[in-house]
Each structure stands twice: as structure tokens, then as C-alpha cells.
CSV table of C-alpha atoms in Angstrom, one decimal:
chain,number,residue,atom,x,y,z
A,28,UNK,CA,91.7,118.5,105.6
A,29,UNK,CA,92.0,121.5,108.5
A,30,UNK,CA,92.1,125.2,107.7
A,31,UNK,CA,95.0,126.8,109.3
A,32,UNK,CA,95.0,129.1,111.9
A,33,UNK,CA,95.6,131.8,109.2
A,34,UNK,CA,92.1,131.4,107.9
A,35,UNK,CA,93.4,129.5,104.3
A,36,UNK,CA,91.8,126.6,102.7
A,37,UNK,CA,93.3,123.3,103.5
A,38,UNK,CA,95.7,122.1,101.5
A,39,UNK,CA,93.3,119.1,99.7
A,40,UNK,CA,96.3,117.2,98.2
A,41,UNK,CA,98.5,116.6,101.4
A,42,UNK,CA,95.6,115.1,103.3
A,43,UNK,CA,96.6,112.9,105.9
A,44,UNK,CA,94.5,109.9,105.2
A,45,UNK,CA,96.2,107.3,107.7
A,46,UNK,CA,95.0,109.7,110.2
A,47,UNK,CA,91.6,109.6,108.9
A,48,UNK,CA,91.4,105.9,108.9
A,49,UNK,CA,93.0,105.8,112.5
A,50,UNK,CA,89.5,108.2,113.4
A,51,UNK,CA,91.1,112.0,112.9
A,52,UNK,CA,88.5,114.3,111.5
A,53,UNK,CA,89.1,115.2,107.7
A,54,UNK,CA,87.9,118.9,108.6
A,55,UNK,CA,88.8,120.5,112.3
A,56,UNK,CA,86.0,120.5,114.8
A,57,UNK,CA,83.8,117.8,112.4
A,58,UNK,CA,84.1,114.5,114.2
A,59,UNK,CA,82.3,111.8,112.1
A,60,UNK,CA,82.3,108.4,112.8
A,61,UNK,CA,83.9,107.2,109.8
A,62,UNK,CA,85.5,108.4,106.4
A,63,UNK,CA,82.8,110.2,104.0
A,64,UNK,CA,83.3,107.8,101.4
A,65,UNK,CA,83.2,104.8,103.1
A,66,UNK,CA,79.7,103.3,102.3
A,67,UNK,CA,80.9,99.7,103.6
A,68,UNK,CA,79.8,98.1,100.4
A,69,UNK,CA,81.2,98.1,96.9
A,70,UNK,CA,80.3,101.9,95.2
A,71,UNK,CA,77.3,101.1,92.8
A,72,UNK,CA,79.2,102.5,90.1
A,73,UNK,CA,81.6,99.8,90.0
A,74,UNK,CA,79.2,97.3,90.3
A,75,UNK,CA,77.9,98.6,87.2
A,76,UNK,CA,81.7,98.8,86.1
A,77,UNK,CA,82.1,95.4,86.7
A,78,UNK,CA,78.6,94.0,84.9
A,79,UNK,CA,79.3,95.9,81.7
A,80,UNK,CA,82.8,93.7,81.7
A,81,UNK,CA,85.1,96.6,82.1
A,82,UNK,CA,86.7,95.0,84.9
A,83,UNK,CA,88.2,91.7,83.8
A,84,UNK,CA,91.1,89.2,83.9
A,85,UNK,CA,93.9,90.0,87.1
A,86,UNK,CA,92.3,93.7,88.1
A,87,UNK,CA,93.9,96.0,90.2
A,88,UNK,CA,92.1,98.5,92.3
A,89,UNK,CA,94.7,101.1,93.3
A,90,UNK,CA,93.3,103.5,96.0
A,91,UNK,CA,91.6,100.7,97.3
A,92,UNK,CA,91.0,102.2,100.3
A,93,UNK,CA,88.8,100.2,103.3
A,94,UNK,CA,88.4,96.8,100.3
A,95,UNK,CA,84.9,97.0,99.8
A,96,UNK,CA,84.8,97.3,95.6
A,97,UNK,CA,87.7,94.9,95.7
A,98,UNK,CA,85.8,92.5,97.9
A,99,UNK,CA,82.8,92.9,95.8
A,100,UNK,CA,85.0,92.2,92.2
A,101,UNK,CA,86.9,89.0,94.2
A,102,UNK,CA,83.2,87.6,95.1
A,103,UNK,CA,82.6,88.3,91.1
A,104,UNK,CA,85.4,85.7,90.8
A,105,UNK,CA,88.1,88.1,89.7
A,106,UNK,CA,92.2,87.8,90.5
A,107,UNK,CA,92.2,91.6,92.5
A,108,UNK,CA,95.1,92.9,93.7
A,109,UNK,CA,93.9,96.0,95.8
A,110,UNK,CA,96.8,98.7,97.0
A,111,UNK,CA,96.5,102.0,98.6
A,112,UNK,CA,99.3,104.1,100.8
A,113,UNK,CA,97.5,103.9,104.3
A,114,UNK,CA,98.6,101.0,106.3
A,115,UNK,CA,95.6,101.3,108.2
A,116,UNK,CA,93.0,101.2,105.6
A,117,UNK,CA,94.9,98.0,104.3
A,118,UNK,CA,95.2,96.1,107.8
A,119,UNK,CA,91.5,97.4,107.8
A,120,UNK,CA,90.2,96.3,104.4
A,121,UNK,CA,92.4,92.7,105.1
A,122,UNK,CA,90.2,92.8,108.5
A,123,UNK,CA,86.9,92.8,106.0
A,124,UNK,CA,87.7,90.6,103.4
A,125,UNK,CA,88.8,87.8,106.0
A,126,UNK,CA,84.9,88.3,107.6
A,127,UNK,CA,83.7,87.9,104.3
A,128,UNK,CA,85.3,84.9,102.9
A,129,UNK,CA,87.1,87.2,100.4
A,130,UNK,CA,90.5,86.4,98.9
A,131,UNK,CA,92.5,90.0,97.6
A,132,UNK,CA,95.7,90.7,97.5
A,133,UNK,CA,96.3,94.1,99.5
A,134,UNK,CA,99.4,95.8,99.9
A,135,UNK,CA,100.6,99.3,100.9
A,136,UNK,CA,101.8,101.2,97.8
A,137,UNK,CA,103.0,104.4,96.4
A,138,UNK,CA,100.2,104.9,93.5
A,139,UNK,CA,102.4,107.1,91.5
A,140,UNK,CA,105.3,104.6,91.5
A,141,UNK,CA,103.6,100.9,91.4
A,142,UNK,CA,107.2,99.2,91.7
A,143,UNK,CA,107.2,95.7,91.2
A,144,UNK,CA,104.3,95.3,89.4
A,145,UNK,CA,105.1,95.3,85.8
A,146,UNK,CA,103.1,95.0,83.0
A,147,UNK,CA,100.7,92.4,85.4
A,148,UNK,CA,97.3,93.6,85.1
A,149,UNK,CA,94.5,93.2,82.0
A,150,UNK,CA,92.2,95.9,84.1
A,151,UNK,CA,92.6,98.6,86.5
A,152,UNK,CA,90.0,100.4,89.0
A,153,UNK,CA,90.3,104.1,90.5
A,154,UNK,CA,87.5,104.9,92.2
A,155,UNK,CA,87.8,108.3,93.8
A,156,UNK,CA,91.6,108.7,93.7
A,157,UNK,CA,92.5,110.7,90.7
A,158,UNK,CA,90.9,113.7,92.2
A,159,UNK,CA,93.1,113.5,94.9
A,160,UNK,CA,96.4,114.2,93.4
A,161,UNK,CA,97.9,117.4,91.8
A,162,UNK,CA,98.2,117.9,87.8
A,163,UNK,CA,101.7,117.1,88.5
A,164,UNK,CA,101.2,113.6,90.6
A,165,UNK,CA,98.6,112.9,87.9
A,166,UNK,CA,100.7,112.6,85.1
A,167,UNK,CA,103.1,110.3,87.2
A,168,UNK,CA,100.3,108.1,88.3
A,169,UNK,CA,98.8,107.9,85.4
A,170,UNK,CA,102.0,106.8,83.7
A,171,UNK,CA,102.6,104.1,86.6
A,172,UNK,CA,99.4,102.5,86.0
A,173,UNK,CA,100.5,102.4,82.2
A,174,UNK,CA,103.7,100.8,83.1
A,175,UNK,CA,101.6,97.9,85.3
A,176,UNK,CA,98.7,97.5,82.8
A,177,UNK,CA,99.3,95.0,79.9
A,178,UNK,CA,98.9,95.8,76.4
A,179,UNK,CA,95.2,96.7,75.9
A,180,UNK,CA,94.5,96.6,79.6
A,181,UNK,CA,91.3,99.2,80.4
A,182,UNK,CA,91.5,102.3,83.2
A,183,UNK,CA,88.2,102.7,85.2
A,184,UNK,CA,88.5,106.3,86.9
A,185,UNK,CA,85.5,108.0,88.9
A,186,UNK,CA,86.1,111.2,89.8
A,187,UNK,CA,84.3,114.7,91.0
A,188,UNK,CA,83.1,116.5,87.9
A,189,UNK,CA,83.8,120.2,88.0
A,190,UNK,CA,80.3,121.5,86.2
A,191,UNK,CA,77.2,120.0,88.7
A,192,UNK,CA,76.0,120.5,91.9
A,193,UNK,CA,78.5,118.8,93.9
A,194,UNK,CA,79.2,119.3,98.0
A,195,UNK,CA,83.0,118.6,96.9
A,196,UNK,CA,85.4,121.6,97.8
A,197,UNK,CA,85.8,123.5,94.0
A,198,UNK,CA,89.7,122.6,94.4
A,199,UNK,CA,88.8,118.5,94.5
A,200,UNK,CA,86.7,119.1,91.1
A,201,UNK,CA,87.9,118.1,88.0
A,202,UNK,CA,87.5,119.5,84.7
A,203,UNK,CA,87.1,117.1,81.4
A,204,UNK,CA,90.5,118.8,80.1
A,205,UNK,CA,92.6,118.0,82.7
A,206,UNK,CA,91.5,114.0,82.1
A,207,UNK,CA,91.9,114.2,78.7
A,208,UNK,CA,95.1,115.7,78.6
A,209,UNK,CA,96.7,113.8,81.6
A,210,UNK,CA,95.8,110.4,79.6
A,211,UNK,CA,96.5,111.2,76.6
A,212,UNK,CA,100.4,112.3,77.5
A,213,UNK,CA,101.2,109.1,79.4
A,214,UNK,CA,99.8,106.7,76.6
A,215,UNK,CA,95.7,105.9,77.3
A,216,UNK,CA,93.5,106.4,74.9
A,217,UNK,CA,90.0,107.6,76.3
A,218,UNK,CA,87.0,105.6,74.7
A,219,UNK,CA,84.2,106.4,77.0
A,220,UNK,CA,84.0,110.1,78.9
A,221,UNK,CA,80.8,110.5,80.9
A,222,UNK,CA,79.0,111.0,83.8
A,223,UNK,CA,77.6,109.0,87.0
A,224,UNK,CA,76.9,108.9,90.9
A,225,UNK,CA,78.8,108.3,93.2
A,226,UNK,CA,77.8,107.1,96.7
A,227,UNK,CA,79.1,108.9,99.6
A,228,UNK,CA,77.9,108.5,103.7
A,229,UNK,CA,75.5,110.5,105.1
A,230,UNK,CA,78.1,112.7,107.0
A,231,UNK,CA,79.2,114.3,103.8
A,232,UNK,CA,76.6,116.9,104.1
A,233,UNK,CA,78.0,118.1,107.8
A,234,UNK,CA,81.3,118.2,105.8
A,235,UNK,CA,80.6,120.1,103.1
A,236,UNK,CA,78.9,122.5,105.2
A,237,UNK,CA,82.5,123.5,107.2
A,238,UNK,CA,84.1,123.7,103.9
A,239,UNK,CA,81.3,126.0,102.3
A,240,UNK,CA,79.7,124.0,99.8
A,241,UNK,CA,75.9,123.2,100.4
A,242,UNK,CA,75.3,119.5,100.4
A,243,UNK,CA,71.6,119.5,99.3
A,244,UNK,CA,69.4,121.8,97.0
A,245,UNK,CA,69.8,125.0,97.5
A,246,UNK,CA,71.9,124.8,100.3
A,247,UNK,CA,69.0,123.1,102.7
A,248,UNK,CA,69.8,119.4,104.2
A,249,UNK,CA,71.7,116.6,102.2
A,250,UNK,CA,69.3,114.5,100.1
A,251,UNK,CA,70.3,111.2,100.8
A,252,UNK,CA,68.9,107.8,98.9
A,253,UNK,CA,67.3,104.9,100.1
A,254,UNK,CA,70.1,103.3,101.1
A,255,UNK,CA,71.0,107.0,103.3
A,256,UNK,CA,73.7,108.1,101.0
A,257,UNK,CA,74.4,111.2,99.1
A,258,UNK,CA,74.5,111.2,95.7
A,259,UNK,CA,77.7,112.9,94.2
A,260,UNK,CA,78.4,113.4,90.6
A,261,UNK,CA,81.1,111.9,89.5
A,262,UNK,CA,83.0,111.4,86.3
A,263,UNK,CA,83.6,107.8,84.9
A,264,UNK,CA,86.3,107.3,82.6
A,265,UNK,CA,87.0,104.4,80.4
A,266,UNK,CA,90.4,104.2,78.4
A,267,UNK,CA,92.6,101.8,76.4
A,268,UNK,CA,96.4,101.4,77.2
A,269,UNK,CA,98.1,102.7,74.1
């Protein structure tokens, strides 16, 4: 995510994220030592998914990213099949769940296509993917993860709200609208709308401060937890395949 040499905003939905997993910065001149949202332990937001049994049966966890919420539903003693569209985050996350005893199924996948997977899964996980795609990818992503889901299957979406404090870039927000719409045309029906936290490393705050969005209150330092995460507000999103 690099401003170019013109001065205008980077381009948030063509973000290179096999070259942030390989160690490329996600802003120019911000070297971090690993992705902002890589916590390395399942995002406590799907932990609390996952107690209040809206993950169940053969899940799928698309964006799955470096495998650490699909490690933590696999120890839960769930069938997870875990994709994203970054080889290296998948020959990373595969690196993880083999030191961890873990047993997923990843694979490298288009999330707005899901070919081959069929009407397989009863549940599905997006945690911090949605945000990432353009009104336009949204509607075919959406309507993939209908076509894999099975009748009745639930959606678990977090995603950046647009209306609190937030260190996200405005562009990566999204409004309650946009969800409700994009679900509604390719066949969920929403049953819970509301919001959470979610977790992000300590490094977002340096990040947030070269895209100019204060991190903390007031603009002053990022106010990290106990755990020495930043809090992020985040919508979670329950609906019901139509």
C-alpha cells in the first residue's frame, strides 16, 4: 500500500499482499517486522465466534491469511478448510499448523471464484477480508461463498466500521449499507449486524501515522492492551444462506 510518486493515495484494493508476506512494507519507507494484523494467535473475536457456535460443522475460513483462527477452530475439533490467494501466507500458515499439531486443509484460492468447492461447507469465516475488495469484487465474493455454503450454512464477516475512531485509511472503512446491500443481492439474509474489536499488532499505529489517520486518542501514541495490541473497531456480521 505505497503512495505514488504523484502524491495520490495508494490504491487499497490492489495491494500486493504476497509481497507483504515475503517482508515488503505495506506503506513505502514503514519497514515493520511483520503484517499489522498478524497477532500470531486466533483474533479474539473469533474465539468468541466460535464459543457462541456460529462456527460449526466443515467451516471454511477464506482469507485465512498466516492460519492462526483456522488453527485455533481445528484445535476446537472442527473440519476447517482455510484458503487465501497468497502462496506465501499458505506455505506459511501450513509451516504453523504442522508446529502446532494442527490438521487444516489450506489451499491457494481465488475468493471471489471458490471453484471446486460446491455447496461443501455448513459455516464460513471472513475475518478482515471483506474490507479489502471493491463494491464490485464484493458482490462476486459474496456470491461465491453462497455457491460453496450449504443450505442454511452461517457467514461470519469482521470488518472496519466506517463511524468510530479507527487508525484504518477512510477508503478501507465500511459503511452498514454497503453490507446490507451486498448480502442481500447475492442471497444472505443478515441476522445479527453489530459491533466488536478487533486485534491488530502493535505496528499499526506507526502505519496509520504515514497514511494520516491517528492511531490513539487524539492523535497521541497507539493505546495498546495487555496483550500489546491495538484495538480496532470492527463490524461482525452474522447471516443465513437464503
Amino acid at each position: 500500500m505505497t503512495e505514488d510518486p504523484a502524491g495520490r493515495p495508494p490504491d487499497i484494493y490492489n495491494v500486493d499482499f504476497d509481497a507483504i508476506y515475503q517482508g515488503e512494507p505495506l506503506v513505502e519507507g514503514v519497514k515493520t517486522d511483520r503484517p499489522p494484523w498478524d497477532i500470531e494467535q486466533a483474533q479474539p473475536a473469533v474465539k468468541e465466534l466460535e464459543g457462541a457456535g456460529r462456527l460449526f460443522g466443515e467451516v471454511l475460513d477464506i482469507g485465512c491469511g498466516l492460519g492462526d483462527n483456522a488453527i485455533f477452530l481445528a484445535a476446537q475439533g472442527h473440519r476447517v478448510t482455510a484458503l487465501d490467494g497468497s502462496p506465501t501466507a499458505i506455505r506459511k500458515a501450513e509451516e504453523r499448523a504442522r508446529a502446532q499439531g494442527a490438521e487444516v486443509d489450506f489451499a491457494v484460492a481465488d475468493a471471489t471464484e471458490l471453484a471446486g468447492y460446491e455447496g461443501r461447507f455448513d459455516s464460513v469465516l471472513d475475518s478482515a477480508l471483506y474490507h479489502c475488495l471493491d463494491d464490485e469484487q464484493r458482490l462476486r465474493y459474496t456470491a461465491a461463498l453462497h455457491r460453496v455454503a450449504k443450505p442454511d450454512a452461517l457467514l461470519n464477516i469482521l470488518c472496519f466500521c466506517d463511524d468510530s475512531p479507527t487508525p484504518i485509511p477512510d477508503a478501507m472503512t465500511v459503511p452498514e449499507d454497503n453490507i446490507r446491500s451486498t448480502l442481500a443481492a447475492t442471497g444472505w439474509d443478515i441476522t445479527d449486524l453489530r459491533r466488536t474489536i478487533y486485534a491488530g499488532a502493535a505496528n499499526v499505529g506507526e502505519l496509520a501515522a504515514n497514511v494520516g489517520k491517528p492511531a490513539g486518542d487524539e492523535g497521541g501514541e497507539a493505546v495498546l492492551d495487555e496483550n500489546g495490541h491495538v484495538s480496532i473497531p470492527m463490524w461482525v456480521v452474522q447471516a443465513r444462506r437464503g
